[in-house]
Coordinates of C-alpha atoms in Angstrom, one line a residue:
M125 CA -9.4 -13.1 -20.8
I126 CA -9.5 -10.9 -17.7
Y127 CA -7.1 -11.0 -14.8
Q128 CA -8.5 -9.3 -11.7
L129 CA -6.1 -7.9 -9.0
L130 CA -6.1 -5.5 -6.1
P131 CA -2.9 -3.5 -6.3
R132 CA -2.9 -3.2 -2.5
L133 CA -2.7 -7.0 -2.3
F134 CA -0.9 -7.9 -5.5
G135 CA 2.4 -6.2 -4.9
N136 CA 2.6 -6.6 -1.1
K137 CA 5.8 -8.4 -0.1
Q138 CA 5.3 -8.2 3.6
Q139 CA 5.2 -11.8 5.0
Q140 CA 4.2 -11.3 8.7
Q141 CA 0.6 -10.1 9.1
I142 CA -1.2 -8.8 12.1
P143 CA -5.0 -8.8 12.3
Y144 CA -6.3 -5.3 11.9
G145 CA -2.7 -4.2 11.3
T146 CA -1.7 -0.8 9.9
I147 CA -0.2 -0.2 6.5
T148 CA 3.2 0.2 8.3
E149 CA 2.8 -3.2 10.0
N150 CA 1.2 -5.2 7.2
G151 CA 2.4 -3.4 4.1
S152 CA 0.6 -2.5 0.9
G153 CA 1.4 -3.1 -2.8
K154 CA 2.0 -0.1 -5.0
F155 CA 1.3 0.8 -8.6
D156 CA 5.0 0.6 -9.1
D157 CA 5.0 -3.1 -8.0
I158 CA 3.0 -4.0 -11.1
T159 CA 6.1 -4.1 -13.3
V160 CA 6.6 -5.1 -16.9
K161 CA 7.7 -8.5 -15.7
A162 CA 4.5 -8.9 -13.6
L163 CA 2.4 -8.0 -16.6
Q164 CA 4.3 -10.4 -18.8
G165 CA 3.5 -13.1 -16.2
M166 CA -0.2 -12.3 -16.6
K167 CA 0.1 -12.6 -20.3
E168 CA 1.5 -16.1 -19.8
L169 CA -1.9 -17.0 -18.6
G170 CA -3.6 -15.8 -21.8
T171 CA -4.6 -12.4 -20.2
T172 CA -5.9 -9.7 -22.6
H173 CA -7.5 -7.4 -20.0
V174 CA -6.4 -6.5 -16.5
W175 CA -9.1 -5.4 -14.0
Y176 CA -7.4 -3.1 -11.5
T177 CA -9.7 -3.3 -8.4
G178 CA -9.6 -0.6 -5.7
V179 CA -7.7 2.1 -7.6
I180 CA -10.1 5.0 -7.1
A181 CA -9.8 6.7 -3.7
H182 CA -12.0 5.1 -1.0
A183 CA -12.7 5.5 2.7
T184 CA -9.8 4.5 4.9
L185 CA -8.4 4.8 8.4
T186 CA -4.9 5.6 7.2
D187 CA -4.2 9.3 7.7
Y188 CA -2.5 11.2 4.9
G189 CA -3.3 14.6 6.5
Q190 CA 0.0 16.0 5.4
F191 CA -1.2 15.7 1.9
G192 CA -4.7 17.1 2.6
L193 CA -6.2 13.6 2.9
P194 CA -7.3 13.0 6.5
A195 CA -8.5 9.6 7.7
D196 CA -12.2 8.8 7.6
H197 CA -14.2 8.1 10.8
A198 CA -13.8 4.6 12.1
S199 CA -17.6 4.3 12.6
V200 CA -18.2 4.4 8.9
V201 CA -15.2 2.4 7.5
K202 CA -15.1 -1.3 7.2
G203 CA -11.6 -2.5 8.2
R204 CA -8.5 -0.4 8.5
A205 CA -7.7 -0.2 4.8
G206 CA -11.4 0.3 3.9
S207 CA -13.7 -1.1 1.3
P208 CA -12.8 -0.3 -2.4
Y209 CA -16.5 0.1 -2.9
A210 CA -16.9 3.0 -0.5
V211 CA -15.5 5.7 -2.9
R212 CA -14.6 9.0 -1.2
D213 CA -13.2 10.9 -4.2
Y214 CA -14.1 9.8 -7.7
Y215 CA -11.4 12.0 -9.2
D216 CA -8.5 10.6 -7.1
V217 CA -6.6 7.4 -6.7
D218 CA -5.9 5.5 -3.5
P219 CA -2.8 7.1 -1.7
D220 CA -1.9 3.7 -0.3
L221 CA -0.9 2.6 -3.8
A222 CA 1.7 5.4 -4.3
V223 CA 5.4 5.4 -3.4
Q224 CA 5.2 9.2 -3.4
V225 CA 1.7 10.2 -2.3
D226 CA 1.9 13.7 -3.9
K227 CA 2.6 12.0 -7.2
R228 CA 0.0 9.2 -6.9
M229 CA -1.8 10.1 -10.1
E230 CA 1.4 10.2 -12.1
E231 CA 2.4 6.8 -10.7
F232 CA -1.0 5.4 -11.8
Q233 CA -0.6 7.0 -15.2
N234 CA 2.7 5.2 -15.5
L235 CA 0.9 1.9 -14.7
I236 CA -1.6 2.6 -17.5
E237 CA 1.3 3.1 -19.9
R238 CA 3.0 -0.1 -18.8
T239 CA -0.2 -2.0 -19.2
H240 CA -0.9 -0.7 -22.7
G241 CA 2.8 -1.2 -23.5
Q242 CA 2.3 -4.9 -23.1
N243 CA -0.8 -4.8 -25.4
L244 CA -3.1 -5.3 -22.4
K245 CA -6.4 -3.5 -21.9
L246 CA -7.2 -1.8 -18.6
I247 CA -10.5 -2.1 -16.8
L248 CA -11.5 0.0 -13.8
D249 CA -14.2 -0.3 -11.2
F250 CA -17.2 2.1 -11.6
V251 CA -19.3 2.2 -8.4
P252 CA -22.4 4.0 -9.4
N253 CA -24.9 3.1 -6.8
H254 CA -23.3 4.5 -3.7
V255 CA -20.4 6.5 -2.2
A256 CA -18.6 6.7 1.1
R257 CA -20.4 8.4 4.0
Q258 CA -17.7 11.1 4.1
Y259 CA -17.4 11.6 0.4
K260 CA -15.5 14.7 -0.5
S261 CA -13.6 15.2 -3.7
R262 CA -10.4 17.1 -3.2
M263 CA -9.2 16.4 -6.7
K264 CA -12.3 17.3 -8.8
P265 CA -11.7 19.6 -11.8
A266 CA -12.6 23.2 -11.5
G267 CA -16.3 23.9 -11.7
V268 CA -17.4 20.4 -10.7
K269 CA -19.9 20.2 -7.8
D270 CA -19.6 17.5 -5.2
F271 CA -22.3 15.0 -4.6
G272 CA -24.9 16.5 -2.2
E273 CA -23.7 20.1 -2.8
G274 CA -26.9 22.2 -3.0
D275 CA -29.3 19.4 -2.0
D276 CA -32.5 20.3 -0.2
V277 CA -31.9 18.2 2.9
S278 CA -35.4 18.8 4.2
R279 CA -36.9 16.5 1.5
A280 CA -36.6 12.8 1.7
F281 CA -36.7 12.7 -2.1
S282 CA -36.3 15.3 -4.7
P283 CA -35.3 14.8 -8.4
E284 CA -32.9 17.6 -7.9
N285 CA -31.1 16.0 -4.9
D286 CA -28.0 13.7 -5.2
Y287 CA -28.9 11.8 -2.1
Y288 CA -31.9 10.4 -0.3
Y289 CA -32.5 11.8 3.2
I290 CA -34.3 10.9 6.4
P291 CA -35.3 14.5 7.4
G292 CA -35.1 15.4 11.1
Q293 CA -33.2 12.3 12.1
Q294 CA -29.5 11.9 12.9
F295 CA -27.6 8.9 11.6
I296 CA -27.2 6.2 14.2
V297 CA -24.0 4.2 14.0
P298 CA -24.8 0.4 13.9
Q299 CA -23.5 -1.6 16.8
P300 CA -21.7 -5.0 16.5
H301 CA -23.6 -8.1 17.1
H302 CA -24.0 -9.2 20.7
G303 CA -20.7 -10.2 22.2
Q304 CA -18.6 -8.7 19.3
V305 CA -16.3 -5.8 19.6
N306 CA -15.0 -3.4 16.9
P307 CA -11.2 -3.2 17.8
L308 CA -11.0 0.0 15.6
A309 CA -13.8 1.8 17.4
S310 CA -11.4 4.0 19.3
V311 CA -9.3 5.0 16.3
S312 CA -11.3 8.1 15.6
K313 CA -11.9 10.9 18.2
G314 CA -15.4 11.8 19.0
P315 CA -18.7 10.5 17.6
Y316 CA -19.6 10.3 13.9
L317 CA -22.2 13.0 13.1
E318 CA -24.5 13.0 10.2
N319 CA -27.7 15.1 10.4
P320 CA -30.0 14.5 8.6
A321 CA -29.2 10.9 8.0
K322 CA -28.9 9.7 4.4
A323 CA -30.2 6.4 3.0
T324 CA -27.7 3.5 2.9
G325 CA -26.3 2.0 -0.2
N326 CA -28.3 -1.2 -0.1
N327 CA -31.6 0.7 -0.1
V328 CA -32.1 1.0 3.6
F329 CA -34.1 4.2 4.1
S330 CA -33.6 4.4 7.8
A331 CA -31.4 6.5 10.1
A332 CA -30.4 3.3 11.9
P333 CA -29.1 0.7 9.5
S334 CA -27.9 -2.6 10.9
I335 CA -24.3 -3.8 11.2
D336 CA -25.0 -6.2 8.3
D337 CA -26.1 -3.4 5.9
W338 CA -23.8 -1.3 3.7
Y339 CA -23.8 1.2 6.5
E340 CA -20.5 2.7 5.3
T341 CA -22.1 4.0 2.1
I342 CA -24.8 6.5 1.0
K343 CA -27.1 5.6 -1.9
L344 CA -27.1 8.0 -4.9
N345 CA -30.3 9.4 -6.3
Y346 CA -30.7 8.8 -10.1
G347 CA -34.2 10.4 -10.1
L348 CA -35.9 7.2 -8.9
D349 CA -38.4 7.8 -6.1
V350 CA -37.8 4.4 -4.4
Q351 CA -40.2 5.0 -1.6
G352 CA -42.8 6.6 -3.8
G353 CA -43.7 3.7 -5.9
S354 CA -40.3 3.6 -7.8
V355 CA -41.5 6.4 -10.1
G356 CA -38.7 7.7 -12.3
H357 CA -38.0 11.4 -12.8
Y358 CA -35.6 11.5 -15.7
N359 CA -36.6 14.6 -17.6
P360 CA -34.7 16.8 -17.3
V361 CA -31.6 14.6 -17.0
P362 CA -30.8 14.2 -13.2
A363 CA -27.7 15.9 -11.9
V364 CA -26.2 12.5 -10.8
W365 CA -26.4 11.2 -14.4
L366 CA -24.4 14.2 -15.6
K367 CA -21.8 13.9 -12.8
M368 CA -21.4 10.2 -13.4
K369 CA -21.0 10.7 -17.2
D370 CA -18.2 13.2 -16.4
I371 CA -16.5 10.8 -14.0
L372 CA -16.5 8.0 -16.6
S373 CA -15.2 10.4 -19.3
Y374 CA -12.4 11.5 -16.9
W375 CA -11.1 7.9 -16.4
S376 CA -11.7 7.0 -20.0
D377 CA -9.6 10.0 -21.1
K378 CA -6.8 8.8 -18.7
G379 CA -6.7 5.5 -20.6
A380 CA -9.3 3.2 -19.1
D381 CA -10.4 0.7 -21.8
G382 CA -13.5 -0.4 -19.9
F383 CA -15.4 -0.4 -16.6
R384 CA -16.7 -3.1 -14.4
C385 CA -19.9 -1.6 -13.1
D386 CA -20.6 -2.5 -9.4
M387 CA -24.2 -3.5 -8.5
A388 CA -25.4 -2.3 -11.9
E389 CA -28.9 -3.6 -11.3
M390 CA -29.4 -1.2 -8.3
V391 CA -29.2 1.8 -10.7
P392 CA -32.1 2.6 -13.1
I393 CA -31.6 0.9 -16.4
E394 CA -32.6 4.2 -18.0
F395 CA -29.3 5.6 -16.9
W396 CA -27.3 2.9 -18.5
A397 CA -29.3 3.2 -21.7
W398 CA -28.3 6.8 -21.8
V399 CA -24.7 6.9 -20.4
I400 CA -23.1 3.9 -22.3
P401 CA -24.0 5.2 -25.8
E402 CA -22.9 8.7 -24.7
L403 CA -19.5 7.4 -23.7
K404 CA -19.2 5.3 -26.8
K405 CA -19.8 8.3 -29.1
K406 CA -16.3 9.4 -28.1
K407 CA -14.6 6.0 -27.6
P408 CA -16.6 3.2 -29.3
E409 CA -14.3 0.4 -28.2
L410 CA -15.0 1.0 -24.5
I411 CA -16.4 -2.1 -22.7
F412 CA -19.0 -2.1 -19.9
I413 CA -19.3 -5.2 -17.6
G414 CA -22.4 -5.2 -15.4
E415 CA -22.6 -6.9 -12.0
A416 CA -26.2 -8.2 -11.9
Y417 CA -27.7 -11.2 -10.1
D418 CA -31.3 -11.4 -11.4
P419 CA -31.3 -13.7 -14.5
S420 CA -34.8 -12.4 -15.5
T421 CA -33.2 -9.0 -16.2
Y422 CA -30.1 -10.2 -18.0
K423 CA -31.4 -9.7 -21.5
T424 CA -32.8 -6.3 -20.7
F425 CA -29.5 -5.1 -19.3
L426 CA -27.8 -6.2 -22.5
T427 CA -30.3 -4.8 -25.0
T428 CA -32.0 -1.8 -23.4
G429 CA -29.1 -1.1 -20.9
K430 CA -26.4 -1.5 -23.6
F431 CA -24.0 -3.5 -21.5
D432 CA -21.4 -5.5 -23.4
Y433 CA -21.1 -8.2 -20.8
L434 CA -22.8 -9.4 -17.5
Y435 CA -21.6 -11.5 -14.6
D436 CA -22.7 -15.2 -14.9
K437 CA -22.8 -15.7 -11.2
V438 CA -26.3 -16.9 -10.3
G439 CA -26.4 -19.3 -13.2
L440 CA -23.2 -21.0 -14.2
Y441 CA -21.0 -20.1 -11.2
D442 CA -23.5 -21.3 -8.6
G443 CA -24.1 -24.6 -10.5
L444 CA -20.4 -25.3 -11.0
K445 CA -19.6 -24.6 -7.3
K446 CA -21.9 -27.4 -6.3
L447 CA -20.2 -29.8 -8.8
I448 CA -16.7 -28.8 -7.7
R449 CA -17.7 -29.4 -4.1
S450 CA -19.3 -32.7 -5.1
E451 CA -22.5 -31.9 -3.3
D452 CA -25.3 -34.5 -3.3
Q453 CA -27.6 -32.3 -5.4
A454 CA -24.9 -31.3 -7.9
D455 CA -26.0 -32.0 -11.4
V456 CA -24.7 -31.0 -14.9
A457 CA -28.4 -30.2 -15.6
A458 CA -27.4 -26.8 -14.2
I459 CA -25.0 -26.3 -17.1
R460 CA -27.8 -27.2 -19.6
H461 CA -30.2 -24.8 -17.9
V462 CA -27.7 -21.9 -18.5
W463 CA -27.2 -22.3 -22.2
Q464 CA -30.7 -23.6 -23.0
Q465 CA -32.7 -21.1 -21.0
E466 CA -31.0 -18.6 -18.7
S467 CA -28.6 -17.1 -21.3
A468 CA -30.0 -18.6 -24.5
G469 CA -29.1 -16.3 -27.4
F470 CA -26.6 -14.2 -25.5
G471 CA -24.2 -16.6 -23.9
D472 CA -21.3 -14.8 -25.6
Q473 CA -22.1 -11.8 -23.5
M474 CA -21.8 -13.6 -20.1
L475 CA -18.6 -13.3 -18.1
R476 CA -17.6 -16.6 -16.7
F477 CA -15.4 -17.0 -13.5
L478 CA -14.8 -19.2 -10.5
E479 CA -13.2 -16.6 -8.3
N480 CA -13.4 -12.9 -7.7
H481 CA -13.0 -10.6 -4.7
D482 CA -16.6 -11.4 -3.4
E483 CA -16.4 -15.2 -3.7
E484 CA -14.7 -17.9 -1.6
R485 CA -11.3 -19.1 -2.8
I486 CA -11.5 -22.5 -4.5
A487 CA -8.7 -23.9 -2.3
S488 CA -10.2 -22.7 0.9
A489 CA -11.5 -25.2 3.4
G490 CA -15.1 -23.8 3.0
F491 CA -15.1 -24.3 -0.8
A492 CA -13.2 -27.2 -2.3
G493 CA -10.0 -27.4 -0.1
K494 CA -7.9 -28.1 -3.2
A495 CA -7.5 -25.9 -6.3
E496 CA -7.2 -28.8 -8.7
L497 CA -10.8 -29.9 -8.0
A498 CA -12.0 -26.9 -10.0
L499 CA -10.1 -27.5 -13.2
P500 CA -13.0 -29.3 -15.0
A501 CA -15.2 -26.3 -14.1
M502 CA -12.5 -23.9 -15.4
V503 CA -12.3 -25.8 -18.7
L504 CA -16.1 -25.6 -19.1
S505 CA -16.2 -21.9 -18.1
A506 CA -13.5 -21.1 -20.7
T507 CA -15.1 -23.0 -23.6
L508 CA -18.9 -23.0 -23.1
S509 CA -19.3 -19.8 -25.0
G510 CA -17.2 -17.1 -26.7
G511 CA -17.7 -14.6 -23.9
P512 CA -15.1 -13.3 -21.5
V513 CA -13.4 -15.5 -18.9
M514 CA -11.9 -14.2 -15.6
L515 CA -9.2 -15.2 -13.2
Y516 CA -8.7 -13.7 -9.8
S517 CA -5.1 -13.0 -8.7
G518 CA -3.8 -16.0 -6.8
Q519 CA -6.3 -18.5 -8.2
E520 CA -3.8 -19.8 -10.6
V521 CA -1.5 -20.9 -7.8
G522 CA -4.1 -22.2 -5.4
E523 CA -4.4 -19.3 -2.9
P524 CA -6.7 -20.6 0.0
G525 CA -7.6 -17.2 1.5
R526 CA -6.7 -18.5 4.9
G527 CA -6.6 -16.3 8.0
A528 CA -8.7 -13.9 10.1
E529 CA -7.3 -10.7 8.6
G530 CA -9.4 -8.2 10.5
F531 CA -12.8 -7.0 9.3
G532 CA -12.7 -9.7 6.6
G533 CA -12.5 -12.5 9.3
E534 CA -12.0 -16.1 8.6
D535 CA -14.4 -16.3 5.7
N536 CA -12.5 -18.3 3.0
R537 CA -11.8 -15.1 1.1
T538 CA -8.9 -12.8 0.6
T539 CA -9.9 -9.7 2.4
I540 CA -10.6 -6.5 0.5
F541 CA -11.0 -4.5 3.8
D542 CA -7.6 -5.0 5.5
Y543 CA -3.9 -4.6 4.8
W544 CA -2.8 -8.1 4.2
G545 CA -0.6 -10.4 2.2
V546 CA -1.5 -13.2 -0.2
P547 CA 1.0 -15.9 0.7
E548 CA 0.7 -18.3 -2.3
H549 CA 0.7 -15.4 -4.7
Q550 CA 3.7 -14.0 -3.0
K551 CA 5.6 -17.2 -3.8
W552 CA 5.0 -16.5 -7.5
M553 CA 5.9 -12.8 -7.0
N554 CA 9.1 -13.9 -5.4
N555 CA 10.0 -10.5 -3.9
G556 CA 9.3 -8.7 -7.1
A557 CA 11.0 -11.1 -9.6
F558 CA 7.6 -12.5 -10.7
D559 CA 9.3 -15.7 -11.8
G560 CA 7.5 -18.3 -9.5
G561 CA 10.8 -18.9 -7.8
Q562 CA 9.1 -20.0 -4.5
L563 CA 6.2 -22.1 -6.0
S564 CA 6.0 -25.8 -5.4
P565 CA 6.1 -28.2 -8.4
E566 CA 2.3 -28.7 -7.9
Q567 CA 1.7 -24.9 -8.1
H568 CA 3.9 -24.6 -11.2
E569 CA 1.8 -27.4 -12.8
L570 CA -1.5 -25.7 -11.8
R571 CA -0.4 -22.4 -13.2
A572 CA 0.8 -24.0 -16.4
Y573 CA -2.6 -25.7 -16.8
Y574 CA -4.4 -22.4 -16.5
G575 CA -2.0 -20.8 -19.0
K576 CA -2.4 -23.6 -21.6
L577 CA -6.2 -23.7 -21.2
L578 CA -6.8 -19.9 -21.4
K579 CA -4.4 -19.4 -24.3
F580 CA -6.0 -22.2 -26.2
A581 CA -9.5 -20.9 -25.5
G582 CA -8.5 -17.3 -26.3
H583 CA -7.2 -18.3 -29.8
S584 CA -9.7 -20.9 -30.8
Q585 CA -12.2 -19.8 -33.4
A586 CA -14.5 -22.8 -32.4
V587 CA -14.7 -21.4 -28.9
A588 CA -15.0 -17.8 -30.0
S589 CA -17.7 -18.2 -32.6
G590 CA -18.3 -21.8 -33.3
E591 CA -21.6 -23.7 -33.1
F592 CA -22.6 -25.5 -30.0
L593 CA -24.0 -29.0 -29.7
E594 CA -24.4 -31.0 -26.6
M595 CA -23.0 -34.5 -26.6
P596 CA -25.7 -37.1 -25.7
A597 CA -24.9 -39.0 -22.5
G598 CA -23.8 -42.5 -23.0
G599 CA -21.6 -45.3 -21.5
N600 CA -21.3 -44.8 -17.8
M601 CA -22.0 -41.1 -17.8
N602 CA -23.8 -39.8 -14.7
Q603 CA -25.1 -36.5 -13.5
K604 CA -21.6 -35.3 -12.8
M605 CA -20.2 -35.8 -16.3
Y606 CA -20.8 -33.6 -19.3
G607 CA -19.7 -33.2 -22.9
F608 CA -20.3 -30.8 -25.8
F609 CA -19.0 -29.9 -29.3
R610 CA -17.8 -26.5 -30.5
F611 CA -17.1 -26.4 -34.2
T612 CA -16.6 -24.3 -37.3
D613 CA -15.9 -25.4 -40.9
K614 CA -12.2 -25.3 -40.0
E615 CA -12.0 -26.4 -36.3
R616 CA -13.8 -29.1 -34.4
L617 CA -13.6 -29.6 -30.7
L618 CA -15.1 -32.1 -28.2
I619 CA -15.0 -30.8 -24.6
L620 CA -15.4 -33.3 -21.9
V621 CA -15.6 -32.6 -18.1
N622 CA -15.8 -35.1 -15.3
F623 CA -16.7 -33.7 -11.9
D624 CA -17.1 -37.1 -10.3
R625 CA -14.4 -37.8 -7.6
H626 CA -14.7 -41.5 -7.8
Y627 CA -15.5 -42.8 -11.3
R628 CA -13.9 -42.2 -14.6
M629 CA -16.0 -41.4 -17.7
E630 CA -16.2 -44.2 -20.2
N631 CA -18.0 -43.8 -23.4
Q632 CA -17.9 -44.4 -27.2
V633 CA -18.7 -41.0 -28.6
R634 CA -20.2 -41.0 -32.0
I635 CA -19.5 -37.7 -33.8
P636 CA -22.7 -36.3 -35.5
D637 CA -22.8 -36.2 -39.3
E638 CA -23.3 -32.5 -39.3
I639 CA -19.9 -32.0 -37.7
L640 CA -18.2 -34.5 -40.0
K641 CA -19.7 -33.2 -43.2
K642 CA -16.5 -31.2 -44.2
Y643 CA -14.0 -33.9 -43.5
P644 CA -13.9 -37.3 -41.8
L645 CA -12.6 -38.2 -38.4
T646 CA -9.0 -39.5 -38.8
K647 CA -7.0 -38.0 -35.9
A648 CA -7.8 -36.7 -32.4
V649 CA -5.5 -34.8 -29.9
D650 CA -6.2 -33.6 -26.4
Q651 CA -5.1 -30.0 -26.4
L652 CA -4.5 -29.9 -22.7
S653 CA -2.2 -32.9 -22.4
G654 CA -0.9 -33.1 -26.0
E655 CA -1.8 -36.8 -26.1
E656 CA -3.2 -38.4 -29.3
I657 CA -6.4 -40.3 -28.9
K658 CA -6.7 -43.4 -31.1
V659 CA -9.7 -43.1 -33.4
Q660 CA -11.9 -46.2 -33.4
D661 CA -13.5 -45.6 -36.8
N662 CA -14.4 -42.5 -38.9
H663 CA -17.4 -41.8 -36.7
T664 CA -16.4 -42.7 -33.1
L665 CA -14.0 -41.6 -30.4
P666 CA -13.3 -43.7 -27.4
V667 CA -13.4 -41.8 -24.1
W668 CA -11.7 -42.8 -20.8
L669 CA -11.7 -39.7 -18.7
Q670 CA -10.2 -39.9 -15.2
P671 CA -12.1 -38.5 -12.1
V672 CA -12.0 -34.7 -11.7
S673 CA -10.5 -34.1 -15.1
A674 CA -11.2 -32.6 -18.5
Q675 CA -10.3 -32.9 -22.1
I676 CA -10.4 -30.6 -25.1
I677 CA -10.2 -32.9 -28.0
S678 CA -9.6 -31.5 -31.4
F679 CA -10.4 -33.8 -34.3

């Protein structure tokens, strides 16, 4: 049970927000704001792992020159705070998150100890595909070479180079779309100079990427000649492989229990097949979560690539989003496709979620408009398999991600690029008390639902390792209603979800003999509401499930 948070947003108490505002105007959370009480609040939701997003130092327009950390150039930074995925020093942490900037690593180490002190595991981002345009490590250990140091910049590709180059051409800063203006364009003095230009993170091998590209990043060279037929040069082991292994070891030694690997599918699988076992020789319990979006490659990344878990975005998330939104083409057949075909045989290795930093907030106007409409989907996500489940900070209190924060714009998301507050989350934070003192009764109820669901799912052997059997459709069940059994010899569950906004599910569910073989059906209880369901006979359960609701029936 993973709880994702950005420390910059999580602990920010500032209420008044100015679009494109500075850290002084809009505030920023600190490592110290993630207190023992805050961590205990996460545990109330069933959390076992905390994914701290945006910890490692990334490009920013905030100047810490007095600490030897000057601001980056505004032409190659998205937003004023900057993207957590444009890393500028892999051996440092974000100075925004420190009360005392010169003691930032010590403050992060204290957070690691607080997290472990609550018996929680800690996950960090690993961004292997690209780095910030102005990457320069000021905190690297003695003897470590920076990326690009010693590259032959006259060659577009070389197995010995860390970057890909566009020889003889200067980088051209992309211009905003017609009619748009970058209000931060004048923050930096003078033009941004990069000669020769380097390839951009999303595989744009041009000196002039577009404003829609990952222009603020440089793609790293893992020995794959992308423009030369994607031929791999992996012997001897490329320098980037060795540097990345050292970086992962560095953070693992500091206490990281796992890594969420950004855009894992854009890095050669040969690297993962090498580096993950290398890291696990020293720390076998490390977990690696891969962000991948091509279902045809999932199995390969888990077997050859040695990942422990992968995002289930393209399959389950996309299908559930349509059901939550009650779209015309929404159909529970998408759920069946996931377990029968897309992740058949490795469903327990798929990470299920309904929100993260990339996706729209459920309660936003562009998604569902109301957090409660996603509860059936959350029940299904938490029980369909024994794999990990994730919440995004604020999801449990219905944060709508409202507001044009700056670079993030009005996009139904909570910005990762700007200094900003998260108003509904701040009500639970309650000025650092983390007691929900400002939440509405409805928000308290929503948060309690999440806690009850995830705690149950996290402790259920039937969910963790039980067999799966789809419940045949019956009664008035339509394409927005679904049911399935999870069962072991000692625990039996019937999970029912109704995404229909107008009709309740009515059915007489006959329990298959293979589930009843150990003991008969005599009593049934909904684990979410605590209500007992009257058993009709020793084979049948009556079902009356209200619109947009779910049940986990133990029997």
